[in-house]
Amino acid sequence: MMSFLRRFKPAYAIYNFFQKGRLGHIQSTYRKLGINKSYYEPVTHRDFKGKVGESPWLDRLDSREVLPDNEKFRQLPPSLQNQILNWSERGYAILPGFFDERQVEFINAEIEKIVANNQADWKANHTKIMFAVRQSDALRQMVDAPRVRDVLELLLGREVQLFQSINFLEGSQQKTHSDSVHMTTFPLGNLIAIWIALEDIKPGSGVLHYYPGSHTLPYIMTDDFEHGGSRWFLGKEAYPKYEERIAEVIRENNFEKQNFLAKKGDILIWHANLLHGGNPITDSDLSRKSMVLHYYAKGVACYHEITQRPALFE
Ligand SMILES: O=C(O)CCC(=O)C(=O)O
């Protein structure tokens, strides 16, 4: 549940007022779209109602039809081509062994260094580290590499920029959600994420799960559940209400749940609206070392639908 101050919208507006350099992106998007709004104000999907924006190309066209004729696609190794060919239908792609043993050990060693130097931005009871890429350029170069971006940019059809990294030492146990409620875009769909297994993932460790095809469902926004907010306050139970709505959506639709029992170095790429989360941990002795990178397409509006905050870039 959110504390009083975190729910009081003007508190964030004041904070954001002093973050102009990090929020220039949203001001220029408002200007481009003819939206009369300042960079520091709360923002939701309602602000973009009636505005025209183009969704990513593989949401409009079928990847199986258009990718084989695409020059960048043709340059990829055939094994990788096979994995992304069904992107439009599945909303995810698994690239086995994308990072090799040496690369994964390098990533793990960088994380250990950040922890040992007391630089880690810990969250969730010391189980996850935010923005480790800001503490280590070498880590950033390894994970946010051109060969990663090439695939993401091909799938989104736009240039991407890294927004955040999260390193998990244990399973997140995060309930099923779409990233589009945390990292919302206008036009919708302009976010993409990769999840890297930093060890062999074992059952019971809080395995990552996902629902193939669920990215084609309507995006769930704050008008689609009882968020309980008002002009001045965010609703106390907005996020649990969102999670309940998602659980209903899963019950109403027959998507099959998949668990990602990844091997060290495997990656999973997911679509902005793919439903996914972390299973409950049933064996607390198990670690689940993994890293997530969330990328936004450049030049789109980026914000958090529930907290109504524009995305703060570095
Ligand atoms: O790694 C997990 O368990 C879930 C991560 C996730 O849902 C996310 O980063 O969006």
Short mmCIF file of C-alpha atoms and ligand atoms in Angstrom, two decimals:
data_model
loop_
_atom_site.label_atom_id
_atom_site.label_comp_id
_atom_site.label_asym_id
_atom_site.label_seq_id
_atom_site.Cartn_x
_atom_site.Cartn_y
_atom_site.Cartn_z
CA MET A 1 0.00 0.00 0.00
CA MET A 2 1.34 3.47 -0.87
CA SER A 3 2.14 5.93 1.92
CA PHE A 4 0.25 9.19 2.24
CA LEU A 5 3.02 11.34 0.73
CA ARG A 6 3.60 8.99 -2.19
CA ARG A 7 -0.10 9.19 -2.96
CA PHE A 8 -0.29 12.99 -2.81
CA LYS A 9 0.11 14.06 -6.45
CA PRO A 10 1.29 17.64 -5.85
CA ALA A 11 4.29 16.27 -3.90
CA TYR A 12 5.51 14.57 -7.08
CA ALA A 13 4.69 17.57 -9.21
CA ILE A 14 6.96 19.69 -6.97
CA TYR A 15 9.73 17.07 -7.12
CA ASN A 16 9.39 16.85 -10.91
CA PHE A 17 9.42 20.62 -11.28
CA PHE A 18 13.12 20.46 -10.33
CA GLN A 19 13.85 17.60 -12.76
CA LYS A 20 13.39 19.55 -15.98
CA GLY A 21 16.54 18.15 -17.61
CA ARG A 22 15.34 14.58 -17.06
CA LEU A 23 11.80 15.30 -18.28
CA GLY A 24 12.47 17.26 -21.46
CA HIS A 25 11.38 14.20 -23.44
CA ILE A 26 7.78 14.41 -22.24
CA GLN A 27 7.54 18.16 -22.79
CA SER A 28 8.65 17.79 -26.40
CA THR A 29 6.17 14.93 -26.94
CA TYR A 30 3.33 17.07 -25.53
CA ARG A 31 4.36 19.88 -27.86
CA LYS A 32 4.47 17.53 -30.88
CA LEU A 33 1.01 16.16 -30.05
CA GLY A 34 -0.51 19.55 -29.27
CA ILE A 35 -1.12 18.66 -25.59
CA ASN A 36 -1.27 21.68 -23.32
CA LYS A 37 0.56 20.29 -20.29
CA SER A 38 3.77 20.89 -18.37
CA TYR A 39 6.53 18.31 -17.90
CA TYR A 40 6.05 18.16 -14.10
CA GLU A 41 2.29 17.46 -14.05
CA PRO A 42 0.71 14.02 -13.43
CA VAL A 43 -0.02 12.19 -16.68
CA THR A 44 -2.27 9.23 -17.63
CA HIS A 45 -3.54 7.60 -20.82
CA ARG A 46 -6.47 10.06 -20.71
CA ASP A 47 -4.14 12.87 -21.70
CA PHE A 48 -3.55 11.16 -25.05
CA LYS A 49 -7.22 10.45 -25.88
CA GLY A 50 -7.99 11.42 -29.46
CA LYS A 51 -4.30 11.77 -30.40
CA VAL A 52 -3.03 9.78 -33.33
CA GLY A 53 0.07 7.64 -32.91
CA GLU A 54 1.51 4.64 -34.71
CA SER A 55 1.94 1.32 -32.91
CA PRO A 56 5.11 -0.73 -33.58
CA TRP A 57 5.30 -2.24 -37.06
CA LEU A 58 5.06 -5.89 -35.90
CA ASP A 59 1.82 -5.09 -34.06
CA ARG A 60 0.36 -3.90 -37.37
CA LEU A 61 1.99 -6.47 -39.68
CA ASP A 62 2.64 -10.19 -39.22
CA SER A 63 6.30 -10.86 -38.41
CA ARG A 64 6.16 -14.18 -40.29
CA GLU A 65 5.30 -12.33 -43.47
CA VAL A 66 7.46 -9.23 -43.24
CA LEU A 67 10.62 -10.31 -41.42
CA PRO A 68 11.95 -12.68 -44.11
CA ASP A 69 12.19 -9.73 -46.54
CA ASN A 70 13.85 -7.45 -44.01
CA GLU A 71 17.56 -6.77 -44.59
CA LYS A 72 18.43 -6.57 -40.86
CA PHE A 73 16.60 -9.81 -40.19
CA ARG A 74 18.50 -11.54 -43.00
CA GLN A 75 21.80 -10.55 -41.41
CA LEU A 76 20.98 -12.39 -38.15
CA PRO A 77 22.18 -15.97 -37.56
CA PRO A 78 19.48 -18.46 -38.70
CA SER A 79 18.96 -19.80 -35.15
CA LEU A 80 18.11 -16.31 -33.94
CA GLN A 81 15.90 -15.66 -36.99
CA ASN A 82 13.83 -18.73 -36.06
CA GLN A 83 13.31 -17.52 -32.53
CA ILE A 84 11.95 -14.11 -33.47
CA LEU A 85 9.96 -15.06 -36.56
CA ASN A 86 6.70 -15.59 -34.61
CA TRP A 87 6.99 -12.38 -32.58
CA SER A 88 3.64 -10.93 -33.75
CA GLU A 89 1.75 -14.03 -32.68
CA ARG A 90 3.64 -14.94 -29.48
CA GLY A 91 4.78 -11.59 -28.05
CA TYR A 92 8.01 -13.09 -26.78
CA ALA A 93 11.20 -14.68 -28.06
CA ILE A 94 13.67 -16.96 -26.30
CA LEU A 95 17.30 -16.77 -27.41
CA PRO A 96 19.15 -19.72 -25.84
CA GLY A 97 22.77 -19.09 -24.85
CA PHE A 98 22.70 -15.46 -26.03
CA PHE A 99 25.33 -14.68 -23.38
CA ASP A 100 28.11 -17.26 -22.98
CA GLU A 101 29.55 -18.56 -19.70
CA ARG A 102 32.37 -16.00 -19.62
CA GLN A 103 29.99 -13.10 -20.28
CA VAL A 104 27.55 -14.21 -17.57
CA GLU A 105 30.38 -14.61 -15.07
CA PHE A 106 31.54 -11.11 -15.98
CA ILE A 107 28.03 -9.73 -15.28
CA ASN A 108 27.85 -11.60 -11.96
CA ALA A 109 31.31 -10.33 -10.95
CA GLU A 110 30.30 -6.71 -11.73
CA ILE A 111 27.19 -7.09 -9.57
CA GLU A 112 29.27 -8.55 -6.74
CA LYS A 113 31.67 -5.58 -7.00
CA ILE A 114 28.78 -3.09 -6.84
CA VAL A 115 27.47 -4.84 -3.74
CA ALA A 116 30.92 -5.07 -2.10
CA ASN A 117 31.49 -1.33 -2.73
CA ASN A 118 28.14 -0.48 -1.10
CA GLN A 119 26.94 1.11 -4.35
CA ALA A 120 23.88 -1.08 -4.82
CA ASP A 121 20.48 0.59 -4.95
CA TRP A 122 18.72 -2.23 -3.07
CA LYS A 123 14.97 -2.69 -3.17
CA ALA A 124 12.51 -5.32 -1.93
CA ASN A 125 14.34 -6.35 1.28
CA HIS A 126 17.76 -6.65 -0.33
CA THR A 127 16.57 -9.03 -3.05
CA LYS A 128 16.87 -6.75 -6.07
CA ILE A 129 19.21 -4.01 -7.25
CA MET A 130 18.00 -1.12 -9.37
CA PHE A 131 20.04 0.60 -12.09
CA ALA A 132 23.27 -1.39 -11.64
CA VAL A 133 24.20 -0.24 -15.17
CA ARG A 134 24.62 3.27 -13.72
CA GLN A 135 27.34 2.01 -11.36
CA SER A 136 29.40 0.10 -13.91
CA ASP A 137 30.11 1.16 -17.49
CA ALA A 138 31.61 -2.25 -18.19
CA LEU A 139 28.36 -3.90 -17.11
CA ARG A 140 26.37 -1.52 -19.28
CA GLN A 141 28.55 -2.24 -22.30
CA MET A 142 28.13 -5.96 -21.81
CA VAL A 143 24.33 -6.03 -21.50
CA ASP A 144 23.26 -2.94 -23.45
CA ALA A 145 25.34 -4.07 -26.41
CA PRO A 146 24.73 -3.32 -30.10
CA ARG A 147 23.86 -6.98 -30.74
CA VAL A 148 21.07 -6.69 -28.13
CA ARG A 149 19.79 -3.36 -29.45
CA ASP A 150 19.85 -4.61 -33.05
CA VAL A 151 17.30 -7.30 -32.21
CA LEU A 152 15.13 -4.98 -30.09
CA GLU A 153 15.16 -2.24 -32.72
CA LEU A 154 14.22 -4.74 -35.40
CA LEU A 155 11.26 -5.94 -33.31
CA LEU A 156 10.04 -2.44 -32.39
CA GLY A 157 10.94 -0.86 -35.73
CA ARG A 158 12.39 2.12 -33.86
CA GLU A 159 15.59 3.16 -32.14
CA VAL A 160 15.56 2.19 -28.44
CA GLN A 161 17.00 3.69 -25.27
CA LEU A 162 17.70 1.81 -22.08
CA PHE A 163 15.45 3.05 -19.26
CA GLN A 164 16.30 0.77 -16.35
CA SER A 165 18.03 -2.38 -15.25
CA ILE A 166 16.95 -4.61 -12.37
CA ASN A 167 19.11 -7.39 -10.92
CA PHE A 168 17.33 -10.06 -8.96
CA LEU A 169 19.18 -12.29 -6.54
CA GLU A 170 15.98 -14.14 -5.69
CA GLY A 171 12.68 -14.65 -7.46
CA SER A 172 10.60 -11.45 -7.58
CA GLN A 173 7.30 -13.25 -6.80
CA GLN A 174 5.72 -10.35 -8.66
CA LYS A 175 2.12 -11.08 -9.62
CA THR A 176 1.25 -11.33 -13.29
CA HIS A 177 1.26 -7.92 -14.97
CA SER A 178 1.97 -6.11 -18.22
CA ASP A 179 4.90 -3.70 -18.14
CA SER A 180 2.64 -1.20 -19.90
CA VAL A 181 1.08 -0.18 -16.60
CA HIS A 182 4.51 0.61 -15.06
CA MET A 183 6.23 1.88 -18.18
CA THR A 184 3.39 3.18 -20.27
CA THR A 185 3.92 4.76 -23.67
CA PHE A 186 2.02 6.81 -26.16
CA PRO A 187 1.68 5.36 -28.73
CA LEU A 188 1.17 2.12 -26.80
CA GLY A 189 3.51 -0.81 -27.35
CA ASN A 190 6.75 1.17 -27.50
CA LEU A 191 8.50 -0.62 -24.67
CA ILE A 192 10.47 -3.85 -24.88
CA ALA A 193 12.31 -5.87 -22.23
CA ILE A 194 14.94 -8.55 -22.01
CA TRP A 195 15.39 -10.98 -19.10
CA ILE A 196 18.78 -12.65 -18.72
CA ALA A 197 19.32 -15.85 -16.72
CA LEU A 198 22.50 -15.36 -14.69
CA GLU A 199 22.49 -18.96 -13.48
CA ASP A 200 20.59 -22.16 -14.35
CA ILE A 201 17.08 -21.53 -13.07
CA LYS A 202 15.67 -24.19 -10.77
CA PRO A 203 12.02 -25.06 -10.08
CA GLY A 204 10.98 -23.63 -6.71
CA SER A 205 13.21 -20.54 -7.04
CA GLY A 206 10.30 -18.29 -8.13
CA VAL A 207 10.56 -18.98 -11.85
CA LEU A 208 9.62 -16.25 -14.37
CA HIS A 209 6.30 -17.01 -16.07
CA TYR A 210 4.57 -15.57 -19.12
CA TYR A 211 1.42 -16.03 -21.19
CA PRO A 212 2.18 -16.46 -24.91
CA GLY A 213 -0.14 -14.35 -27.09
CA SER A 214 -1.44 -12.24 -24.17
CA HIS A 215 0.18 -9.12 -25.68
CA THR A 216 -2.75 -9.00 -28.14
CA LEU A 217 -5.24 -8.30 -25.30
CA PRO A 218 -6.40 -4.72 -24.80
CA TYR A 219 -3.98 -2.71 -22.66
CA ILE A 220 -5.36 -2.44 -19.11
CA MET A 221 -5.28 1.20 -18.00
CA THR A 222 -6.58 2.94 -14.88
CA ASP A 223 -10.09 3.30 -16.35
CA ASP A 224 -10.32 -0.50 -16.53
CA PHE A 225 -10.32 -1.16 -12.76
CA GLU A 226 -11.32 0.62 -9.54
CA HIS A 227 -8.12 2.57 -8.98
CA GLY A 228 -9.71 4.67 -6.22
CA GLY A 229 -7.77 7.83 -7.01
CA SER A 230 -8.95 11.45 -7.07
CA ARG A 231 -7.73 14.75 -8.46
CA TRP A 232 -5.17 15.12 -5.65
CA PHE A 233 -4.50 11.57 -4.52
CA LEU A 234 -3.59 8.25 -6.08
CA GLY A 235 -5.78 5.38 -4.85
CA LYS A 236 -4.45 3.47 -1.82
CA GLU A 237 -5.13 0.10 -3.41
CA ALA A 238 -4.59 1.00 -7.05
CA TYR A 239 -1.90 -1.61 -7.70
CA PRO A 240 -3.59 -4.57 -5.93
CA LYS A 241 -6.79 -3.66 -7.83
CA TYR A 242 -4.82 -3.72 -11.07
CA GLU A 243 -3.41 -7.17 -10.21
CA GLU A 244 -6.94 -8.43 -9.46
CA ARG A 245 -8.12 -7.16 -12.84
CA ILE A 246 -5.25 -8.95 -14.57
CA ALA A 247 -6.07 -12.19 -12.74
CA GLU A 248 -9.65 -11.83 -14.06
CA VAL A 249 -8.42 -11.17 -17.59
CA ILE A 250 -6.36 -14.36 -17.44
CA ARG A 251 -9.37 -16.34 -16.22
CA GLU A 252 -11.58 -14.85 -18.96
CA ASN A 253 -9.11 -15.69 -21.74
CA ASN A 254 -7.59 -19.07 -22.34
CA PHE A 255 -3.92 -18.24 -22.44
CA GLU A 256 -1.57 -20.98 -21.39
CA LYS A 257 0.96 -20.18 -18.69
CA GLN A 258 4.60 -20.97 -19.47
CA ASN A 259 7.48 -21.11 -17.02
CA PHE A 260 10.92 -20.02 -18.17
CA LEU A 261 13.24 -22.71 -16.83
CA ALA A 262 16.19 -20.98 -18.41
CA LYS A 263 19.79 -22.07 -18.60
CA LYS A 264 22.54 -19.65 -17.65
CA GLY A 265 22.94 -17.10 -20.48
CA ASP A 266 19.50 -17.66 -22.06
CA ILE A 267 17.41 -14.57 -22.62
CA LEU A 268 13.71 -13.93 -23.01
CA ILE A 269 12.53 -10.82 -24.84
CA TRP A 270 8.99 -9.68 -24.13
CA HIS A 271 6.50 -7.37 -25.76
CA ALA A 272 5.27 -4.24 -23.92
CA ASN A 273 1.90 -5.89 -23.21
CA LEU A 274 2.91 -9.52 -22.61
CA LEU A 275 1.51 -10.74 -19.28
CA HIS A 276 4.30 -12.11 -17.10
CA GLY A 277 5.45 -12.31 -13.49
CA GLY A 278 7.40 -14.33 -10.95
CA ASN A 279 6.09 -17.57 -9.42
CA PRO A 280 5.99 -17.94 -5.63
CA ILE A 281 9.27 -19.19 -4.13
CA THR A 282 8.69 -22.67 -2.75
CA ASP A 283 12.31 -23.42 -1.81
CA SER A 284 13.81 -20.49 0.05
CA ASP A 285 17.33 -21.95 -0.19
CA LEU A 286 17.38 -21.29 -3.92
CA SER A 287 18.74 -18.13 -5.51
CA ARG A 288 17.44 -16.90 -8.88
CA LYS A 289 20.10 -14.63 -10.30
CA SER A 290 18.72 -12.73 -13.27
CA MET A 291 18.74 -9.30 -14.87
CA VAL A 292 15.99 -7.36 -16.63
CA LEU A 293 16.53 -4.45 -18.98
CA HIS A 294 13.59 -2.27 -19.97
CA TYR A 295 13.93 -0.21 -23.13
CA TYR A 296 11.69 2.55 -24.46
CA ALA A 297 11.45 3.45 -28.14
CA LYS A 298 12.91 6.91 -28.70
CA GLY A 299 10.58 9.84 -29.31
CA VAL A 300 7.47 8.44 -27.59
CA ALA A 301 5.75 9.60 -24.39
CA CYS A 302 6.94 7.47 -21.43
CA TYR A 303 5.26 7.48 -18.03
CA HIS A 304 3.80 5.34 -15.23
CA GLU A 305 0.06 4.90 -15.65
CA ILE A 306 -0.68 4.10 -11.99
CA THR A 307 1.56 6.65 -10.27
CA GLN A 308 0.94 9.16 -13.11
CA ARG A 309 4.63 10.13 -13.17
CA PRO A 310 6.51 10.83 -16.38
CA ALA A 311 9.59 8.60 -16.75
CA LEU A 312 12.74 10.12 -15.26
CA PHE A 313 15.73 9.45 -17.47
CA GLU A 314 19.32 9.66 -16.23
O1 LIG B 1 11.91 -11.51 -12.90
C1 LIG B 1 10.77 -11.57 -12.49
O2 LIG B 1 10.38 -12.43 -11.68
C2 LIG B 1 9.73 -10.59 -12.98
C3 LIG B 1 10.35 -9.38 -13.59
C4 LIG B 1 9.34 -8.45 -14.15
O3 LIG B 1 8.18 -8.73 -14.15
C5 LIG B 1 9.74 -7.19 -14.76
O4 LIG B 1 10.88 -6.76 -14.56
O5 LIG B 1 8.91 -6.58 -15.46
#
